[in-house]
Amino acid sequence: EVNAQPNNRYYKQGTSETVVDDSAGTVVKTWTPAAKDLADKSETVDGETVVTLGVKSNEKDRVKNVAASLLQGSDWMAIRAAEGGTAVPSAVATYRAAVRTKSNSMETAIDDASDIAAVIALDTTTYHANGDINVVATLQDWPEVPDALK
């Protein structure tokens, strides 16, 4: 089977075509994945509104979850400072602001994507044969964690 497992973040199982080649003794089933909807869809079922999240909402949720995870390690510092305790170290405050700024810019990039290919391009990393990783993906370019949090 070819394309039997599409990336389920962006595609759902589509149609298939089966080709039998008696002379080669092969049967090949090729799937054509169907892109998921970019936007949320709502419909009324039995008088209730049911919303199915689209790719853009799901991707923005992923970004928000990563940002929350990155901030979690220093939340106690921000709470301590807010409650009148010791100020948040400058490097940590700068990092926290950078994470929030980056999260916002990532969400904007997702909103601006015109199709599935554009959304996928935001989260694509290039791996080289020599083992180097070229992170050019917008959705993977988070700020460096400061030493105070390592």
N, CA, C and O atoms as a DFTB+ gen file, in Angstrom:
600 C
 N C O
     1  1       0.840      -1.173       0.000
     2  2       0.000       0.000       0.000
     3  2       0.884       1.234       0.000
     4  3       1.889       1.286       0.708
     5  1       0.516       2.203      -0.777
     6  2       1.252       3.455      -0.898
     7  2       0.397       4.564      -0.285
     8  3      -0.797       4.663      -0.570
     9  1       1.005       5.388       0.551
    10  2       0.321       6.501       1.220
    11  2      -0.816       6.037       2.125
    12  3      -1.798       6.758       2.300
    13  1      -0.694       4.847       2.698
    14  2      -1.767       4.301       3.534
    15  2      -1.859       5.003       4.884
    16  3      -2.913       4.976       5.519
    17  1      -0.787       5.624       5.327
    18  2      -0.758       6.297       6.627
    19  2      -0.432       7.790       6.444
    20  3       0.704       8.202       6.677
    21  1      -1.402       8.592       6.034
    22  2      -1.100      10.022       5.883
    23  2      -0.875      10.663       7.247
    24  3      -1.312      10.126       8.265
    25  1      -0.207      11.792       7.275
    26  2       0.005      12.515       8.525
    27  2      -1.361      12.982       9.023
    28  3      -1.965      13.879       8.436
    29  1      -1.845      12.375      10.104
    30  2      -3.222      12.636      10.526
    31  2      -3.417      14.003      11.181
    32  3      -4.540      14.349      11.548
    33  1      -2.357      14.780      11.335
    34  2      -2.530      16.169      11.773
    35  2      -3.126      17.011      10.649
    36  3      -3.819      17.996      10.905
    37  1      -2.854      16.620       9.405
    38  2      -3.251      17.431       8.263
    39  2      -4.185      16.726       7.275
    40  3      -4.917      17.376       6.529
    41  1      -4.152      15.401       7.279
    42  2      -4.907      14.649       6.277
    43  2      -5.757      13.566       6.913
    44  3      -5.469      13.078       8.006
    45  1      -6.807      13.205       6.201
    46  2      -7.598      12.034       6.561
    47  2      -7.500      11.045       5.399
    48  3      -7.139      11.404       4.278
    49  1      -7.827       9.804       5.700
    50  2      -7.755       8.767       4.661
    51  2      -8.658       9.173       3.506
    52  3      -9.815       9.536       3.717
    53  1      -8.146       9.116       2.314
    54  2      -8.921       9.510       1.142
    55  2      -9.354       8.298       0.335
    56  3      -9.689       7.246       0.880
    57  1      -9.337       8.470      -0.934
    58  2      -9.736       7.394      -1.839
    59  2      -8.515       6.542      -2.193
    60  3      -7.370       6.931      -1.958
    61  1      -8.796       5.376      -2.762
    62  2      -7.687       4.507      -3.160
    63  2      -7.935       3.945      -4.546
    64  3      -9.062       3.890      -5.038
    65  1      -6.837       3.530      -5.152
    66  2      -6.888       2.873      -6.455
    67  2      -5.987       1.650      -6.369
    68  3      -4.859       1.729      -5.880
    69  1      -6.495       0.519      -6.848
    70  2      -5.740      -0.722      -6.818
    71  2      -5.353      -1.099      -8.237
    72  3      -6.188      -1.103      -9.142
    73  1      -4.071      -1.417      -8.423
    74  2      -3.566      -1.826      -9.732
    75  2      -2.985      -3.232      -9.589
    76  3      -2.098      -3.482      -8.774
    77  1      -3.515      -4.139     -10.411
    78  2      -3.022      -5.520     -10.427
    79  2      -2.153      -5.695     -11.659
    80  3      -2.586      -5.439     -12.783
    81  1      -0.918      -6.137     -11.436
    82  2       0.010      -6.392     -12.536
    83  2       0.315      -7.885     -12.521
    84  3       1.207      -8.346     -11.808
    85  1      -0.458      -8.643     -13.337
    86  2      -0.305     -10.099     -13.369
    87  2       1.094     -10.517     -13.817
    88  3       1.650     -11.485     -13.298
    89  1       1.659      -9.797     -14.770
    90  2       2.971     -10.190     -15.281
    91  2       4.065     -10.030     -14.217
    92  3       5.016     -10.810     -14.184
    93  1       3.931      -9.029     -13.358
    94  2       4.919      -8.817     -12.296
    95  2       4.517      -9.535     -11.007
    96  3       5.314      -9.663     -10.078
    97  1       3.269      -9.999     -10.967
    98  2       2.780     -10.681      -9.770
    99  2       2.598      -9.735      -8.591
   100  3       2.835     -10.106      -7.442
   101  1       2.165      -8.480      -8.894
   102  2       2.003      -7.497      -7.824
   103  2       0.604      -6.907      -7.802
   104  3      -0.094      -6.847      -8.813
   105  1       0.231      -6.482      -6.623
   106  2      -0.991      -5.708      -6.433
   107  2      -0.594      -4.480      -5.625
   108  3      -0.069      -4.597      -4.518
   109  1      -0.848      -3.302      -6.188
   110  2      -0.479      -2.064      -5.512
   111  2      -1.737      -1.235      -5.278
   112  3      -2.476      -0.915      -6.209
   113  1      -1.957      -0.900      -4.019
   114  2      -3.084      -0.045      -3.660
   115  2      -2.500       1.305      -3.269
   116  3      -1.717       1.404      -2.324
   117  1      -2.890       2.351      -4.009
   118  2      -2.379       3.695      -3.764
   119  2      -3.497       4.566      -3.216
   120  3      -4.554       4.712      -3.830
   121  1      -3.239       5.142      -2.045
   122  2      -4.200       6.012      -1.394
   123  2      -3.898       7.464      -1.750
   124  3      -2.736       7.856      -1.854
   125  1      -4.939       8.249      -1.932
   126  2      -4.823       9.682      -2.125
   127  2      -5.423      10.344      -0.893
   128  3      -6.645      10.387      -0.749
   129  1      -4.586      10.857      -0.008
   130  2      -5.123      11.444       1.221
   131  2      -5.938      12.698       0.935
   132  3      -5.695      13.396      -0.049
   133  1      -6.900      12.976       1.797
   134  2      -7.741      14.163       1.673
   135  2      -7.336      15.147       2.771
   136  3      -7.259      14.785       3.945
   137  1      -7.085      16.375       2.382
   138  2      -6.699      17.399       3.355
   139  2      -7.848      17.676       4.310
   140  3      -9.005      17.757       3.899
   141  1      -7.519      17.821       5.585
   142  2      -8.523      18.207       6.571
   143  2      -8.885      19.672       6.357
   144  3      -8.146      20.416       5.712
   145  1     -10.018      20.076       6.899
   146  2     -10.456      21.469       6.794
   147  2      -9.520      22.373       7.593
   148  3      -9.131      22.036       8.711
   149  1      -9.164      23.510       7.022
   150  2      -8.328      24.476       7.726
   151  2      -9.108      25.175       8.837
   152  3      -8.591      25.386       9.934
   153  1     -10.335      25.524       8.544
   154  2     -11.160      26.292       9.483
   155  2     -12.055      25.370      10.305
   156  3     -12.333      24.236       9.917
   157  1     -12.494      25.884      11.444
   158  2     -13.448      25.158      12.271
   159  2     -14.773      25.044      11.523
   160  3     -15.123      25.908      10.720
   161  1     -15.500      23.970      11.800
   162  2     -16.816      23.772      11.206
   163  2     -17.813      23.574      12.335
   164  3     -17.542      22.854      13.296
   165  1     -18.947      24.207      12.215
   166  2     -19.986      23.973      13.209
   167  2     -21.241      23.505      12.490
   168  3     -21.561      23.936      11.382
   169  1     -21.930      22.609      13.165
   170  2     -23.172      22.088      12.621
   171  2     -24.122      21.835      13.785
   172  3     -23.698      21.669      14.929
   173  1     -25.395      21.812      13.475
   174  2     -26.401      21.551      14.492
   175  2     -26.814      20.097      14.410
   176  3     -27.248      19.612      13.365
   177  1     -26.672      19.406      15.539
   178  2     -27.044      17.998      15.638
   179  2     -28.019      17.868      16.801
   180  3     -27.670      18.152      17.947
   181  1     -29.235      17.440      16.501
   182  2     -30.270      17.287      17.531
   183  2     -30.431      18.555      18.363
   184  3     -30.580      18.490      19.583
   185  1     -30.402      19.698      17.702
   186  2     -30.600      20.969      18.382
   187  2     -29.371      21.520      19.085
   188  3     -29.415      22.625      19.625
   189  1     -28.290      20.780      19.088
   190  2     -27.043      21.200      19.729
   191  2     -26.027      21.609      18.663
   192  3     -25.941      20.989      17.603
   193  1     -25.266      22.653      18.956
   194  2     -24.206      23.068      18.043
   195  2     -22.949      22.280      18.366
   196  3     -22.459      22.294      19.495
   197  1     -22.435      21.591      17.349
   198  2     -21.219      20.798      17.494
   199  2     -20.139      21.453      16.637
   200  3     -20.328      21.666      15.439
   201  1     -19.006      21.768      17.264
   202  2     -17.900      22.407      16.555
   203  2     -16.775      21.390      16.385
   204  3     -16.331      20.769      17.350
   205  1     -16.327      21.234      15.152
   206  2     -15.169      20.400      14.850
   207  2     -14.012      21.343      14.547
   208  3     -14.082      22.151      13.621
   209  1     -12.951      21.231      15.333
   210  2     -11.816      22.120      15.128
   211  2     -11.091      21.804      13.831
   212  3     -10.887      20.641      13.484
   213  1     -10.710      22.845      13.131
   214  2      -9.939      22.693      11.909
   215  2      -8.453      22.626      12.209
   216  3      -8.028      22.752      13.357
   217  1      -7.678      22.429      11.171
   218  2      -6.226      22.301      11.297
   219  2      -5.622      23.537      11.964
   220  3      -4.744      23.408      12.817
   221  1      -6.080      24.725      11.586
   222  2      -5.498      25.936      12.156
   223  2      -5.723      26.002      13.664
   224  3      -4.793      26.328      14.402
   225  1      -6.913      25.704      14.135
   226  2      -7.179      25.732      15.581
   227  2      -6.347      24.686      16.311
   228  3      -5.806      24.953      17.384
   229  1      -6.247      23.498      15.728
   230  2      -5.440      22.442      16.360
   231  2      -3.969      22.826      16.430
   232  3      -3.313      22.577      17.441
   233  1      -3.444      23.429      15.368
   234  2      -2.037      23.840      15.367
   235  2      -1.796      24.965      16.376
   236  3      -0.774      24.973      17.063
   237  1      -2.727      25.911      16.466
   238  2      -2.573      26.986      17.444
   239  2      -2.645      26.437      18.865
   240  3      -1.936      26.922      19.747
   241  1      -3.476      25.448      19.097
   242  2      -3.527      24.800      20.419
   243  2      -2.186      24.145      20.748
   244  3      -1.723      24.227      21.886
   245  1      -1.558      23.496      19.764
   246  2      -0.241      22.885      19.979
   247  2       0.779      23.951      20.381
   248  3       1.557      23.746      21.312
   249  1       0.777      25.087      19.683
   250  2       1.707      26.175      19.983
   251  2       1.469      26.678      21.408
   252  3       2.421      26.864      22.167
   253  1       0.223      26.893      21.766
   254  2      -0.098      27.378      23.116
   255  2       0.350      26.387      24.183
   256  3       0.838      26.785      25.241
   257  1       0.186      25.107      23.908
   258  2       0.616      24.088      24.869
   259  2       2.130      24.076      25.050
   260  3       2.621      23.929      26.169
   261  1       2.870      24.230      23.955
   262  2       4.335      24.283      24.057
   263  2       4.747      25.535      24.836
   264  3       5.613      25.469      25.709
   265  1       4.129      26.668      24.521
   266  2       4.462      27.910      25.230
   267  2       4.177      27.757      26.725
   268  3       4.996      28.150      27.556
   269  1       3.034      27.195      27.065
   270  2       2.697      26.995      28.479
   271  2       3.715      26.094      29.158
   272  3       4.103      26.334      30.301
   273  1       4.148      25.054      28.448
   274  2       5.141      24.138      28.998
   275  2       6.481      24.849      29.227
   276  3       7.139      24.628      30.244
   277  1       6.873      25.693      28.286
   278  2       8.132      26.423      28.419
   279  2       8.087      27.423      29.577
   280  3       9.092      27.640      30.253
   281  1       6.934      28.020      29.799
   282  2       6.787      29.007      30.866
   283  2       6.606      28.371      32.241
   284  3       6.909      28.988      33.263
   285  1       6.120      27.161      32.259
   286  2       5.792      26.501      33.516
   287  2       6.961      26.439      34.499
   288  3       6.771      26.597      35.705
   289  1       8.145      26.212      33.991
   290  2       9.311      26.090      34.866
   291  2       9.667      27.361      35.615
   292  3      10.369      27.307      36.625
   293  1       9.192      28.508      35.133
   294  2       9.492      29.766      35.818
   295  2       8.237      30.457      36.348
   296  3       8.311      31.582      36.840
   297  1       7.096      29.795      36.252
   298  2       5.855      30.384      36.770
   299  2       5.979      30.736      38.244
   300  3       5.464      31.764      38.684
   301  1       6.656      29.892      39.004
   302  2       6.773      30.155      40.440
   303  2       7.492      31.474      40.709
   304  3       7.200      32.167      41.684
   305  1       8.443      31.814      39.823
   306  2       9.156      33.082      39.995
   307  2       8.219      34.264      39.744
   308  3       8.246      35.258      40.471
   309  1       7.399      34.141      38.713
   310  2       6.456      35.210      38.391
   311  2       5.406      35.350      39.494
   312  3       5.027      36.467      39.847
   313  1       4.940      34.247      40.032
   314  2       3.954      34.292      41.123
   315  2       4.578      34.912      42.369
   316  3       3.974      35.766      43.019
   317  1       5.788      34.475      42.691
   318  2       6.492      35.019      43.868
   319  2       6.638      36.533      43.743
   320  3       6.395      37.260      44.706
   321  1       7.034      37.012      42.563
   322  2       7.208      38.448      42.352
   323  2       5.874      39.184      42.444
   324  3       5.790      40.259      43.038
   325  1       4.821      38.590      41.846
   326  2       3.497      39.220      41.870
   327  2       2.945      39.329      43.285
   328  3       2.166      40.235      43.583
   329  1       3.342      38.417      44.149
   330  2       2.850      38.422      45.523
   331  2       3.757      39.226      46.452
   332  3       3.641      39.136      47.674
   333  1       4.649      40.004      45.873
   334  2       5.473      40.908      46.662
   335  2       6.816      40.351      47.075
   336  3       7.494      40.936      47.920
   337  1       7.204      39.255      46.509
   338  2       8.495      38.650      46.854
   339  2       9.602      39.130      45.943
   340  3       9.538      40.223      45.381
   341  1      10.604      38.309      45.807
   342  2      11.782      38.608      45.009
   343  2      11.413      38.792      43.540
   344  3      10.599      38.047      42.994
   345  1      12.014      39.782      42.916
   346  2      11.759      40.057      41.497
   347  2      12.249      38.892      40.625
   348  3      13.172      38.167      40.993
   349  1      11.622      38.739      39.489
   350  2      12.041      37.727      38.512
   351  2      13.374      38.177      37.928
   352  3      13.503      39.331      37.520
   353  1      14.372      37.290      37.879
   354  2      15.657      37.676      37.268
   355  2      15.450      38.198      35.844
   356  3      14.580      37.722      35.116
   357  1      16.245      39.161      35.470
   358  2      16.113      39.820      34.172
   359  2      16.124      38.828      33.003
   360  3      15.301      38.931      32.094
   361  1      17.050      37.874      33.029
   362  2      17.150      36.903      31.928
   363  2      15.879      36.057      31.830
   364  3      15.446      35.707      30.732
   365  1      15.291      35.737      32.962
   366  2      14.068      34.931      32.976
   367  2      12.889      35.756      32.483
   368  3      12.068      35.268      31.707
   369  1      12.801      37.007      32.931
   370  2      11.722      37.885      32.467
   371  2      11.800      38.092      30.955
   372  3      10.783      38.079      30.262
   373  1      13.011      38.280      30.462
   374  2      13.214      38.456      29.021
   375  2      12.799      37.192      28.269
   376  3      12.135      37.271      27.235
   377  1      13.184      36.046      28.782
   378  2      12.820      34.760      28.174
   379  2      11.302      34.581      28.149
   380  3      10.739      34.208      27.120
   381  1      10.644      34.842      29.269
   382  2       9.194      34.679      29.340
   383  2       8.497      35.578      28.318
   384  3       7.557      35.151      27.649
   385  1       8.956      36.809      28.203
   386  2       8.375      37.730      27.216
   387  2       8.622      37.224      25.800
   388  3       7.740      37.310      24.946
   389  1       9.819      36.695      25.548
   390  2      10.149      36.178      24.214
   391  2       9.286      34.969      23.859
   392  3       8.875      34.821      22.709
   393  1       9.010      34.110      24.827
   394  2       8.146      32.944      24.575
   395  2       6.743      33.417      24.203
   396  3       6.152      32.911      23.249
   397  1       6.211      34.377      24.945
   398  2       4.860      34.875      24.637
   399  2       4.828      35.555      23.269
   400  3       3.888      35.363      22.497
   401  1       5.852      36.343      22.973
   402  2       5.922      37.020      21.670
   403  2       6.007      35.998      20.543
   404  3       5.324      36.126      19.527
   405  1       6.851      34.983      20.727
   406  2       7.018      33.960      19.694
   407  2       5.722      33.174      19.512
   408  3       5.337      32.877      18.381
   409  1       5.053      32.837      20.595
   410  2       3.778      32.125      20.504
   411  2       2.772      32.943      19.690
   412  3       2.083      32.409      18.822
   413  1       2.699      34.227      19.977
   414  2       1.773      35.088      19.233
   415  2       2.116      35.144      17.748
   416  3       1.221      35.099      16.904
   417  1       3.414      35.242      17.418
   418  2       3.799      35.313      16.002
   419  2       3.547      33.978      15.298
   420  3       3.202      33.956      14.116
   421  1       3.717      32.874      16.015
   422  2       3.421      31.571      15.426
   423  2       1.932      31.441      15.134
   424  3       1.545      30.950      14.073
   425  1       1.103      31.876      16.066
   426  2      -0.342      31.811      15.849
   427  2      -0.760      32.676      14.669
   428  3      -1.639      32.291      13.897
   429  1      -0.133      33.848      14.525
   430  2      -0.420      34.707      13.375
   431  2      -0.012      34.025      12.074
   432  3      -0.744      34.087      11.086
   433  1       1.146      33.379      12.067
   434  2       1.608      32.669      10.868
   435  2       0.636      31.551      10.501
   436  3       0.374      31.316       9.321
   437  1       0.104      30.866      11.504
   438  2      -0.877      29.809      11.239
   439  2      -2.146      30.422      10.645
   440  3      -2.683      29.918       9.658
   441  1      -2.616      31.499      11.245
   442  2      -3.813      32.167      10.716
   443  2      -3.611      32.633       9.281
   444  3      -4.544      32.603       8.478
   445  1      -2.398      33.061       8.958
   446  2      -2.104      33.584       7.619
   447  2      -1.893      32.495       6.565
   448  3      -1.865      32.795       5.372
   449  1      -1.746      31.246       6.986
   450  2      -1.523      30.157       6.024
   451  2      -2.756      29.985       5.152
   452  3      -3.881      29.932       5.650
   453  1      -2.534      29.900       3.853
   454  2      -3.652      29.863       2.909
   455  2      -4.155      28.460       2.601
   456  3      -5.277      28.293       2.124
   457  1      -3.329      27.449       2.873
   458  2      -3.740      26.079       2.579
   459  2      -2.927      25.111       3.441
   460  3      -2.055      25.523       4.206
   461  1      -3.228      23.821       3.303
   462  2      -2.549      22.800       4.109
   463  2      -1.042      22.835       3.876
   464  3      -0.266      22.719       4.824
   465  1      -0.622      22.993       2.624
   466  2       0.816      23.021       2.322
   467  2       1.502      24.155       3.075
   468  3       2.623      23.989       3.556
   469  1       0.846      25.298       3.181
   470  2       1.433      26.437       3.895
   471  2       1.528      26.158       5.392
   472  3       2.496      26.570       6.033
   473  1       0.543      25.468       5.960
   474  2       0.597      25.105       7.379
   475  2       1.722      24.108       7.615
   476  3       2.485      24.243       8.572
   477  1       1.828      23.111       6.748
   478  2       2.881      22.097       6.884
   479  2       4.261      22.747       6.786
   480  3       5.178      22.373       7.517
   481  1       4.406      23.710       5.894
   482  2       5.702      24.376       5.712
   483  2       6.144      25.101       6.983
   484  3       7.341      25.290       7.202
   485  1       5.191      25.507       7.817
   486  2       5.540      26.186       9.071
   487  2       6.197      25.238      10.066
   488  3       6.875      25.686      10.991
   489  1       6.006      23.944       9.887
   490  2       6.472      22.970      10.873
   491  2       7.397      21.923      10.260
   492  3       7.436      20.780      10.716
   493  1       8.132      22.311       9.238
   494  2       9.007      21.372       8.544
   495  2      10.462      21.651       8.881
   496  3      10.926      22.789       8.807
   497  1      11.166      20.604       9.249
   498  2      12.592      20.687       9.550
   499  2      13.338      19.863       8.510
   500  3      12.871      18.797       8.107
   501  1      14.483      20.347       8.079
   502  2      15.292      19.626       7.104
   503  2      16.376      18.830       7.822
   504  3      17.130      19.379       8.625
   505  1      16.447      17.553       7.535
   506  2      17.480      16.689       8.093
   507  2      18.476      16.368       6.984
   508  3      18.082      15.969       5.888
   509  1      19.758      16.541       7.267
   510  2      20.793      16.298       6.274
   511  2      21.422      14.920       6.484
   512  3      21.383      14.365       7.581
   513  1      21.994      14.390       5.426
   514  2      22.607      13.059       5.483
   515  2      23.732      12.985       6.525
   516  3      23.979      11.923       7.098
   517  1      24.400      14.093       6.766
   518  2      25.493      14.094       7.746
   519  2      24.992      14.204       9.187
   520  3      25.791      14.263      10.121
   521  1      23.671      14.232       9.365
   522  2      23.093      14.278      10.704
   523  2      22.735      15.675      11.177
   524  3      22.091      15.830      12.214
   525  1      23.147      16.700      10.428
   526  2      22.802      18.061      10.815
   527  2      21.301      18.291      10.651
   528  3      20.656      17.724       9.769
   529  1      20.779      19.121      11.510
   530  2      19.369      19.481      11.425
   531  2      19.307      20.970      11.126
   532  3      19.940      21.777      11.807
   533  1      18.549      21.325      10.113
   534  2      18.368      22.713       9.745
   535  2      16.954      23.119      10.149
   536  3      16.000      22.874       9.411
   537  1      16.820      23.734      11.314
   538  2      15.503      24.132      11.790
   539  2      15.176      25.489      11.186
   540  3      15.665      26.527      11.631
   541  1      14.348      25.451      10.178
   542  2      13.868      26.677       9.556
   543  2      12.373      26.820       9.794
   544  3      11.745      27.774       9.336
   545  1      11.822      25.870      10.507
   546  2      10.392      25.844      10.722
   547  2       9.978      26.905      11.733
   548  3      10.528      26.985      12.832
   549  1       9.021      27.696      11.353
   550  2       8.498      28.751      12.209
   551  2       7.978      28.189      13.527
   552  3       8.162      28.804      14.578
   553  1       7.334      27.035      13.481
   554  2       6.699      26.484      14.670
   555  2       7.649      25.707      15.569
   556  3       7.207      25.083      16.534
   557  1       8.937      25.732      15.277
   558  2       9.909      25.050      16.129
   559  2      11.006      25.995      16.603
   560  3      11.973      25.560      17.228
   561  1      10.867      27.235      16.322
   562  2      11.918      28.213      16.592
   563  2      11.649      28.963      17.898
   564  3      11.358      30.160      17.887
   565  1      11.749      28.250      19.017
   566  2      11.478      28.836      20.330
   567  2      12.739      29.507      20.874
   568  3      13.850      29.136      20.497
   569  1      12.571      30.496      21.760
   570  2      13.740      31.164      22.360
   571  2      14.590      30.197      23.183
   572  3      14.100      29.190      23.693
   573  1      15.851      30.525      23.297
   574  2      16.799      29.739      24.086
   575  2      16.484      29.883      25.578
   576  3      16.267      30.991      26.070
   577  1      16.462      28.765      26.282
   578  2      16.207      28.775      27.727
   579  2      17.410      29.376      28.426
   580  3      18.538      28.954      28.174
   581  1      17.193      30.370      29.314
   582  2      18.336      30.981      30.004
   583  2      18.967      30.029      31.017
   584  3      18.318      29.107      31.511
   585  1      20.230      30.266      31.315
   586  2      20.964      29.403      32.266
   587  2      20.263      29.306      33.614
   588  3      20.323      28.262      34.264
   589  1      19.605      30.370      34.043
   590  2      18.929      30.380      35.350
   591  2      17.829      29.321      35.438
   592  3      17.405      28.960      36.536
   593  1      17.365      28.822      34.289
   594  2      16.297      27.820      34.275
   595  2      16.778      26.431      33.884
   596  3      15.980      25.498      33.789
   597  1      18.065      26.292      33.658
   598  2      18.598      24.992      33.234
   599  2      18.979      24.168      34.447
   600  3      19.449      23.039      34.303
